[in-house]
Amino acid sequence: MDLAHRVNPTKTPAPLSVPTDQWRAEVPEPPALTDPAAICAERLLLLVHYDLDWDAWIGDHRHRYWDELLPARLRAATYRADSLATWWSLLAQALPITVTDRARRLEVAQLLTEPSAPVLTLLRDQLPALILRVRIIAETVADNRRAAASAGEN
């Protein structure tokens, strides 16, 4: 059974128990994915994005992040990896990724136990579409945080 069903097997409203659910909940569109491999891939990509060591890796190149830097590193890891654990390890070295939050560590650890082949195939075949979805989510979350911070200052 995939993570989405273990988190909420009845699909009834429940507390958001993993970080990716919290980020995803802020964006009603695009529609939620239904394929377990796609759900896993999207969650892993969200965790990669939110666990990047931005100071060490991206620096002055933020303008190239979504269209060049992130896709190139994801693609390289995807084609070199034979498992999700290897994929994550390659990315952790290339980016670097630093998972400092316990809930995120638990979610990553769980996702890395999902069947690797379908997720890696999806990452190979649909990476631009998955990155687009993650970018929409990440930009919406960032906009919401900025709006909340501005409202708190007034």
GROMACS .gro file of C-alpha atoms in nm:
model
  154
    1MET     CA    1   0.000   0.000   0.000
    2ASP     CA    2   0.136   0.343  -0.092
    3LEU     CA    3   0.206   0.628   0.151
    4ALA     CA    4  -0.104   0.824   0.056
    5HIS     CA    5  -0.327   0.533   0.155
    6ARG     CA    6  -0.132   0.457   0.473
    7VAL     CA    7  -0.169   0.820   0.575
    8ASN     CA    8  -0.542   0.827   0.507
    9PRO     CA    9  -0.673   0.487   0.391
   10THR     CA   10  -1.041   0.588   0.392
   11LYS     CA   11  -0.980   0.915   0.204
   12THR     CA   12  -1.187   1.095   0.467
   13PRO     CA   13  -1.070   1.435   0.590
   14ALA     CA   14  -0.793   1.382   0.841
   15PRO     CA   15  -0.523   1.590   1.004
   16LEU     CA   16  -0.239   1.665   0.767
   17SER     CA   17   0.018   1.426   0.900
   18VAL     CA   18   0.309   1.455   0.658
   19PRO     CA   19   0.480   1.771   0.534
   20THR     CA   20   0.394   1.715   0.169
   21ASP     CA   21   0.023   1.697   0.258
   22GLN     CA   22   0.052   2.037   0.425
   23TRP     CA   23   0.216   2.197   0.120
   24ARG     CA   24  -0.020   2.022  -0.121
   25ALA     CA   25  -0.327   2.138   0.078
   26GLU     CA   26  -0.241   2.501   0.002
   27VAL     CA   27  -0.292   2.442  -0.370
   28PRO     CA   28  -0.634   2.314  -0.480
   29GLU     CA   29  -0.511   2.292  -0.837
   30PRO     CA   30  -0.367   2.108  -1.015
   31PRO     CA   31  -0.581   1.806  -0.928
   32ALA     CA   32  -0.430   1.553  -0.693
   33LEU     CA   33  -0.250   1.266  -0.858
   34THR     CA   34  -0.399   0.917  -0.831
   35ASP     CA   35  -0.118   0.691  -0.953
   36PRO     CA   36   0.088   0.569  -0.654
   37ALA     CA   37   0.417   0.615  -0.843
   38ALA     CA   38   0.322   0.970  -0.941
   39ILE     CA   39   0.219   1.052  -0.584
   40CYS     CA   40   0.551   0.920  -0.456
   41ALA     CA   41   0.750   1.109  -0.722
   42GLU     CA   42   0.572   1.437  -0.650
   43ARG     CA   43   0.624   1.398  -0.275
   44LEU     CA   44   0.993   1.320  -0.320
   45LEU     CA   45   1.041   1.620  -0.548
   46LEU     CA   46   0.867   1.846  -0.295
   47LEU     CA   47   1.096   1.716  -0.023
   48VAL     CA   48   1.402   1.771  -0.243
   49HIS     CA   49   1.294   2.130  -0.303
   50TYR     CA   50   1.216   2.210   0.060
   51ASP     CA   51   1.528   2.039   0.195
   52LEU     CA   52   1.784   2.202  -0.033
   53ASP     CA   53   2.066   2.379   0.140
   54TRP     CA   54   1.996   2.703  -0.045
   55ASP     CA   55   2.298   2.889   0.095
   56ALA     CA   56   2.546   2.619   0.000
   57TRP     CA   57   2.408   2.519  -0.336
   58ILE     CA   58   2.205   2.771  -0.527
   59GLY     CA   59   2.362   3.101  -0.424
   60ASP     CA   60   2.337   3.359  -0.700
   61HIS     CA   61   2.182   3.118  -0.949
   62ARG     CA   62   1.821   3.115  -0.821
   63HIS     CA   63   1.695   3.244  -1.156
   64ARG     CA   64   1.817   2.920  -1.320
   65TYR     CA   65   1.689   2.685  -1.049
   66TRP     CA   66   1.355   2.563  -1.190
   67ASP     CA   67   1.445   2.555  -1.559
   68GLU     CA   68   1.809   2.440  -1.560
   69LEU     CA   69   1.981   2.348  -1.235
   70LEU     CA   70   1.717   2.136  -1.063
   71PRO     CA   71   1.604   1.944  -1.374
   72ALA     CA   72   1.964   1.863  -1.475
   73ARG     CA   73   2.050   1.719  -1.136
   74LEU     CA   74   1.723   1.530  -1.107
   75ARG     CA   75   1.766   1.383  -1.455
   76ALA     CA   76   2.125   1.277  -1.385
   77ALA     CA   77   2.031   1.105  -1.059
   78THR     CA   78   1.728   0.939  -1.217
   79TYR     CA   79   1.929   0.783  -1.498
   80ARG     CA   80   2.212   0.671  -1.267
   81ALA     CA   81   1.994   0.520  -0.993
   82ASP     CA   82   1.854   0.170  -0.975
   83SER     CA   83   1.658   0.239  -0.655
   84LEU     CA   84   1.495   0.533  -0.482
   85ALA     CA   85   1.751   0.513  -0.202
   86THR     CA   86   2.032   0.549  -0.455
   87TRP     CA   87   1.843   0.829  -0.630
   88TRP     CA   88   1.808   1.019  -0.302
   89SER     CA   89   2.173   0.960  -0.213
   90LEU     CA   90   2.292   1.090  -0.550
   91LEU     CA   91   2.078   1.402  -0.512
   92ALA     CA   92   2.188   1.456  -0.154
   93GLN     CA   93   2.546   1.472  -0.279
   94ALA     CA   94   2.477   1.678  -0.591
   95LEU     CA   95   2.252   1.949  -0.449
   96PRO     CA   96   2.314   1.919  -0.136
   97ILE     CA   97   2.005   1.819   0.056
   98THR     CA   98   1.990   1.861   0.433
   99VAL     CA   99   1.678   1.720   0.597
  100THR     CA  100   1.669   1.888   0.937
  101ASP     CA  101   1.303   1.836   1.029
  102ARG     CA  102   1.199   1.504   1.190
  103ALA     CA  103   0.865   1.485   1.008
  104ARG     CA  104   1.039   1.533   0.675
  105ARG     CA  105   1.301   1.269   0.759
  106LEU     CA  106   1.024   1.022   0.842
  107GLU     CA  107   0.840   1.097   0.521
  108VAL     CA  108   1.155   1.061   0.310
  109ALA     CA  109   1.240   0.733   0.481
  110GLN     CA  110   0.890   0.600   0.413
  111LEU     CA  111   0.887   0.714   0.050
  112LEU     CA  112   1.222   0.550  -0.016
  113THR     CA  113   1.064   0.212   0.067
  114GLU     CA  114   0.806   0.246  -0.212
  115PRO     CA  115   0.861   0.035  -0.527
  116SER     CA  116   1.149   0.204  -0.711
  117ALA     CA  117   1.099   0.099  -1.071
  118PRO     CA  118   0.763   0.269  -1.136
  119VAL     CA  119   0.873   0.592  -0.965
  120LEU     CA  120   1.206   0.607  -1.148
  121THR     CA  121   1.031   0.533  -1.479
  122LEU     CA  122   0.788   0.815  -1.416
  123LEU     CA  123   1.073   1.052  -1.325
  124ARG     CA  124   1.248   0.959  -1.650
  125ASP     CA  125   0.938   0.993  -1.867
  126GLN     CA  126   0.752   1.284  -1.703
  127LEU     CA  127   1.012   1.492  -1.520
  128PRO     CA  128   0.918   1.832  -1.675
  129ALA     CA  129   0.550   1.781  -1.588
  130LEU     CA  130   0.634   1.676  -1.232
  131ILE     CA  131   0.867   1.972  -1.184
  132LEU     CA  132   0.591   2.201  -1.312
  133ARG     CA  133   0.349   2.065  -1.050
  134VAL     CA  134   0.608   2.103  -0.773
  135ARG     CA  135   0.689   2.455  -0.886
  136ILE     CA  136   0.321   2.551  -0.875
  137ILE     CA  137   0.293   2.414  -0.522
  138ALA     CA  138   0.618   2.571  -0.401
  139GLU     CA  139   0.540   2.913  -0.546
  140THR     CA  140   0.189   2.910  -0.399
  141VAL     CA  141   0.322   2.812  -0.056
  142ALA     CA  142   0.585   3.089  -0.077
  143ASP     CA  143   0.320   3.345  -0.181
  144ASN     CA  144   0.096   3.236   0.107
  145ARG     CA  145   0.383   3.269   0.354
  146ARG     CA  146   0.469   3.617   0.225
  147ALA     CA  147   0.104   3.722   0.250
  148ALA     CA  148   0.079   3.589   0.605
  149ALA     CA  149   0.400   3.768   0.703
  150SER     CA  150   0.272   4.095   0.553
  151ALA     CA  151  -0.060   4.058   0.731
  152GLY     CA  152   0.126   4.000   1.058
  153GLU     CA  153   0.324   4.321   1.014
  154ASN     CA  154   0.013   4.535   0.968
   0.00000   0.00000   0.00000
